[in-house]
Amino acid sequence: AQKVTQAQTEISVVEKEDVTLDCVYETRDTTYYLFWYKQPPSGELVFLIRRNSFDEQNEISGRYSWNFQKSTSSFNFTITASQVVDSAVYFCALDNQGGKLIFGQGTELSVKP
Amino acid sequence: ETGVTQSPTHLIKTRGQQVTLRCSSQSGHNTVSWYQQALGQGPQFIFQYYREEENGRGNFPPRFSGLQFPNYSSELNVNALELDDSALYLCASSLVGANGYTFGSGTRLTVV
């Protein structure tokens, strides 16, 4: 079975703090993709990153960084020096069937000034 | 390059009625997927359309049906609406063979 778990339902931080959003996945497939999406109150899912299962290199994009560890089936997302505009619900998702994304429950991040 | 457009943005229907939601895919994308997102939950896959045919379906009853048109736009139809169908319905388009998905802003359906 395929499953994505985001154990943190809500996180609240003060601006400029670093915050890490956890994601653990389950799949028996050796080829798959992992995603992170941001969902602001408007509802649209905003793509942040896609990582394939063969690429465990960590990635940094500005204040965002991702740590992919196949050994622990985790794909964690860190925001450095958080800002109020980072407040949103963040979803981790798994794709191993070419189009069927399996989402976690989401983590609601609140960044206070 | 236009993104994914969904209409209407909000809709209120009565239990037992039927509803049609619409999605215009991003230019160049030939695959459309639909997701249901209940309040406080992650999106759940309903089905996907490619070349006007259903190409995969999630755990949803047959009263959820869809269409894809030659211009790759799509419709989601839900018959015999139930209160639990109240949710945000998201459409995502992609290009087959690629693994990038562009989501629309969704249609918020309320069933009363």
Tab-separated table of C-alpha atoms in Angstrom:
chain	number	residue	atom	x	y	z
A	1	ALA	CA	0.000	0.000	0.000
A	2	GLN	CA	1.070	3.547	-0.638
A	3	LYS	CA	0.718	6.087	2.103
A	4	VAL	CA	2.028	9.512	3.088
A	5	THR	CA	2.100	10.625	6.718
A	6	GLN	CA	2.548	14.179	7.914
A	7	ALA	CA	2.452	13.794	11.655
A	8	GLN	CA	2.482	17.517	12.399
A	9	THR	CA	-1.049	18.875	12.008
A	10	GLU	CA	-0.231	22.447	12.997
A	11	ILE	CA	2.982	24.345	13.603
A	12	SER	CA	3.247	27.881	14.888
A	13	VAL	CA	6.488	29.853	14.787
A	14	VAL	CA	7.605	33.429	15.114
A	15	GLU	CA	8.990	35.191	12.073
A	16	LYS	CA	12.669	34.474	11.334
A	17	GLU	CA	12.594	31.125	13.066
A	18	ASP	CA	13.578	28.023	11.094
A	19	VAL	CA	10.913	25.344	10.778
A	20	THR	CA	10.970	21.752	9.497
A	21	LEU	CA	7.907	19.967	8.143
A	22	ASP	CA	8.120	16.192	8.336
A	23	CYS	CA	6.951	13.715	5.704
A	24	VAL	CA	7.157	9.926	5.854
A	25	TYR	CA	5.993	7.763	2.967
A	26	GLU	CA	5.305	4.100	2.287
A	27	THR	CA	5.582	2.379	-1.071
A	28	ARG	CA	6.819	-0.951	-2.404
A	29	ASP	CA	7.812	0.538	-5.737
A	30	THR	CA	11.421	1.361	-6.497
A	31	THR	CA	10.525	4.134	-8.914
A	32	TYR	CA	8.428	6.968	-7.587
A	33	TYR	CA	8.263	10.719	-7.226
A	34	LEU	CA	7.820	12.842	-4.133
A	35	PHE	CA	6.353	16.314	-4.102
A	36	TRP	CA	5.769	19.217	-1.800
A	37	TYR	CA	2.894	21.634	-2.428
A	38	LYS	CA	1.859	24.829	-0.668
A	39	GLN	CA	-1.838	25.658	-0.314
A	40	PRO	CA	-2.622	29.256	0.627
A	41	PRO	CA	-6.166	30.238	1.712
A	42	SER	CA	-7.105	30.775	-1.951
A	43	GLY	CA	-7.073	26.988	-2.358
A	44	GLU	CA	-4.688	26.555	-5.269
A	45	LEU	CA	-1.944	23.990	-4.781
A	46	VAL	CA	1.390	25.649	-5.539
A	47	PHE	CA	4.161	23.321	-6.671
A	48	LEU	CA	7.364	23.594	-4.628
A	49	ILE	CA	9.510	20.603	-5.553
A	50	ARG	CA	9.531	17.191	-7.232
A	51	ARG	CA	12.154	14.581	-6.435
A	52	ASN	CA	12.555	11.165	-8.030
A	53	SER	CA	13.421	8.095	-6.001
A	54	PHE	CA	16.869	7.745	-7.516
A	55	ASP	CA	18.048	11.185	-6.542
A	56	GLU	CA	18.790	11.486	-2.843
A	57	GLN	CA	20.753	14.669	-3.180
A	58	ASN	CA	19.440	17.362	-0.890
A	59	GLU	CA	18.164	20.482	-2.562
A	60	ILE	CA	18.163	24.119	-1.581
A	61	SER	CA	16.113	26.842	-3.213
A	62	GLY	CA	16.460	30.174	-1.489
A	63	ARG	CA	15.059	29.812	2.021
A	64	TYR	CA	13.664	26.357	1.226
A	65	SER	CA	15.556	23.102	1.541
A	66	TRP	CA	14.584	19.458	1.302
A	67	ASN	CA	16.144	16.394	2.890
A	68	PHE	CA	15.340	13.100	1.153
A	69	GLN	CA	16.398	9.914	2.954
A	70	LYS	CA	15.325	6.627	1.399
A	71	SER	CA	16.672	4.671	4.374
A	72	THR	CA	14.001	6.202	6.587
A	73	SER	CA	11.428	6.868	3.794
A	74	SER	CA	11.386	10.523	4.687
A	75	PHE	CA	11.274	13.703	2.640
A	76	ASN	CA	11.422	16.620	5.050
A	77	PHE	CA	11.056	20.285	4.175
A	78	THR	CA	12.812	23.111	6.001
A	79	ILE	CA	12.063	26.812	5.747
A	80	THR	CA	14.893	28.991	6.975
A	81	ALA	CA	14.165	32.429	8.445
A	82	SER	CA	10.407	31.996	8.083
A	83	GLN	CA	8.227	34.889	6.978
A	84	VAL	CA	4.549	35.696	7.497
A	85	VAL	CA	3.947	34.981	3.780
A	86	ASP	CA	5.007	31.371	4.411
A	87	SER	CA	1.807	30.822	6.382
A	88	ALA	CA	-0.175	28.149	4.538
A	89	VAL	CA	-0.983	24.452	4.539
A	90	TYR	CA	1.839	22.334	3.151
A	91	PHE	CA	1.286	18.937	1.576
A	92	CYS	CA	3.714	16.156	0.845
A	93	ALA	CA	2.651	13.773	-1.936
A	94	LEU	CA	3.768	10.509	-3.542
A	95	ASP	CA	3.348	9.522	-7.199
A	96	ASN	CA	4.221	6.044	-8.453
A	97	GLN	CA	1.455	5.490	-10.967
A	98	GLY	CA	1.968	8.294	-13.402
A	99	GLY	CA	-0.686	10.696	-12.323
A	100	LYS	CA	-2.269	9.512	-9.117
A	101	LEU	CA	-0.885	11.674	-6.367
A	102	ILE	CA	-1.252	10.371	-2.827
A	103	PHE	CA	-1.266	13.266	-0.400
A	104	GLY	CA	-0.558	13.460	3.280
A	105	GLN	CA	-3.002	15.157	5.652
A	106	GLY	CA	-1.104	18.418	5.435
A	107	THR	CA	0.659	20.603	7.959
A	108	GLU	CA	-0.766	24.028	8.693
A	109	LEU	CA	2.072	26.462	9.246
A	110	SER	CA	1.379	29.745	10.993
A	111	VAL	CA	4.176	32.317	11.035
A	112	LYS	CA	3.505	35.169	13.422
A	113	PRO	CA	5.181	38.570	13.177
B	1	GLU	CA	1.131	30.262	-20.942
B	2	THR	CA	-2.219	30.042	-19.172
B	3	GLY	CA	-2.652	27.971	-16.053
B	4	VAL	CA	-5.495	25.677	-15.052
B	5	THR	CA	-8.872	27.357	-14.831
B	6	GLN	CA	-11.812	25.924	-12.919
B	7	SER	CA	-15.423	27.037	-12.862
B	8	PRO	CA	-17.462	27.876	-10.963
B	9	THR	CA	-15.405	28.929	-7.942
B	10	HIS	CA	-18.221	28.312	-5.484
B	11	LEU	CA	-21.428	26.336	-5.706
B	12	ILE	CA	-24.275	25.437	-3.357
B	13	LYS	CA	-26.463	22.457	-4.191
B	14	THR	CA	-29.209	20.525	-2.459
B	15	ARG	CA	-28.856	16.879	-1.497
B	16	GLY	CA	-29.984	14.635	-4.345
B	17	GLN	CA	-29.188	17.147	-7.078
B	18	GLN	CA	-26.577	16.770	-9.808
B	19	VAL	CA	-23.592	19.035	-10.409
B	20	THR	CA	-21.078	19.626	-13.199
B	21	LEU	CA	-17.700	21.179	-12.552
B	22	ARG	CA	-15.428	22.375	-15.334
B	23	CYS	CA	-11.688	22.544	-15.873
B	24	SER	CA	-9.560	24.066	-18.627
B	25	SER	CA	-6.131	22.516	-18.658
B	26	GLN	CA	-2.857	24.352	-19.031
B	27	SER	CA	-1.803	24.944	-22.597
B	28	GLY	CA	0.054	21.917	-23.967
B	29	HIS	CA	-1.154	19.550	-21.250
B	30	ASN	CA	-3.088	16.478	-22.429
B	31	THR	CA	-3.943	14.808	-19.119
B	32	VAL	CA	-6.416	15.944	-16.494
B	33	SER	CA	-6.861	14.603	-12.969
B	34	TRP	CA	-9.562	15.432	-10.449
B	35	TYR	CA	-9.192	15.476	-6.675
B	36	GLN	CA	-11.616	15.906	-3.791
B	37	GLN	CA	-10.369	17.750	-0.722
B	38	ALA	CA	-12.592	17.624	2.339
B	39	LEU	CA	-12.086	20.284	4.985
B	40	GLY	CA	-8.888	19.706	6.950
B	41	GLN	CA	-7.809	16.779	4.772
B	42	GLY	CA	-5.385	16.186	1.944
B	43	PRO	CA	-6.716	15.888	-1.615
B	44	GLN	CA	-8.012	12.453	-2.637
B	45	PHE	CA	-7.626	11.220	-6.216
B	46	ILE	CA	-10.958	10.770	-8.029
B	47	PHE	CA	-9.891	9.912	-11.594
B	48	GLN	CA	-7.672	10.885	-14.482
B	49	TYR	CA	-8.446	11.412	-18.170
B	50	TYR	CA	-6.072	11.023	-21.083
B	51	ARG	CA	-7.089	11.200	-24.741
B	52	GLU	CA	-10.728	11.482	-23.698
B	53	GLU	CA	-10.661	8.161	-21.840
B	54	GLU	CA	-10.612	7.446	-18.125
B	55	ASN	CA	-7.073	6.437	-17.222
B	56	GLY	CA	-7.216	5.450	-13.580
B	57	ARG	CA	-9.766	5.882	-10.832
B	58	GLY	CA	-9.636	6.252	-7.089
B	59	ASN	CA	-12.033	4.886	-4.508
B	60	PHE	CA	-15.106	6.868	-5.548
B	61	PRO	CA	-18.563	5.516	-6.456
B	62	PRO	CA	-19.888	5.499	-10.042
B	63	ARG	CA	-22.013	8.586	-9.388
B	64	PHE	CA	-18.732	10.459	-9.841
B	65	SER	CA	-18.101	10.568	-13.579
B	66	GLY	CA	-16.114	12.667	-15.976
B	67	LEU	CA	-15.417	13.700	-19.508
B	68	GLN	CA	-12.448	15.015	-21.392
B	69	PHE	CA	-12.913	16.954	-24.595
B	70	PRO	CA	-10.704	17.138	-27.717
B	71	ASN	CA	-9.231	20.426	-26.456
B	72	TYR	CA	-8.239	18.549	-23.257
B	73	SER	CA	-10.654	20.459	-21.057
B	74	SER	CA	-12.642	18.315	-18.665
B	75	GLU	CA	-15.838	18.019	-16.648
B	76	LEU	CA	-16.545	16.306	-13.368
B	77	ASN	CA	-20.147	15.242	-12.843
B	78	VAL	CA	-21.577	14.139	-9.538
B	79	ASN	CA	-25.072	12.660	-9.379
B	80	ALA	CA	-27.336	12.199	-6.367
B	81	LEU	CA	-25.339	14.594	-4.235
B	82	GLU	CA	-24.783	13.700	-0.599
B	83	LEU	CA	-23.843	15.979	2.271
B	84	ASP	CA	-20.396	14.349	2.421
B	85	ASP	CA	-19.719	15.500	-1.128
B	86	SER	CA	-19.185	18.987	0.267
B	87	ALA	CA	-15.524	19.686	-0.472
B	88	LEU	CA	-13.025	21.576	-2.569
B	89	TYR	CA	-12.693	19.917	-5.969
B	90	LEU	CA	-9.315	20.403	-7.583
B	91	CYS	CA	-8.336	19.821	-11.166
B	92	ALA	CA	-4.730	19.208	-12.205
B	93	SER	CA	-3.352	19.044	-15.709
B	94	SER	CA	-0.132	17.483	-16.902
B	95	LEU	CA	1.660	16.213	-19.956
B	96	VAL	CA	1.807	12.425	-20.213
B	97	GLY	CA	5.325	11.186	-19.631
B	98	ALA	CA	6.210	14.165	-17.513
B	99	ASN	CA	5.685	14.354	-13.786
B	100	GLY	CA	4.699	17.911	-13.241
B	101	TYR	CA	1.138	18.755	-12.278
B	102	THR	CA	-0.453	22.185	-12.413
B	103	PHE	CA	-3.436	22.663	-10.152
B	104	GLY	CA	-6.343	25.032	-10.482
B	105	SER	CA	-7.789	27.022	-7.600
B	106	GLY	CA	-10.643	24.593	-7.233
B	107	THR	CA	-14.413	24.668	-6.962
B	108	ARG	CA	-15.813	24.779	-3.460
B	109	LEU	CA	-19.010	22.710	-3.435
B	110	THR	CA	-21.429	22.896	-0.539
B	111	VAL	CA	-24.267	20.389	-0.367
B	112	VAL	CA	-27.130	21.337	1.932
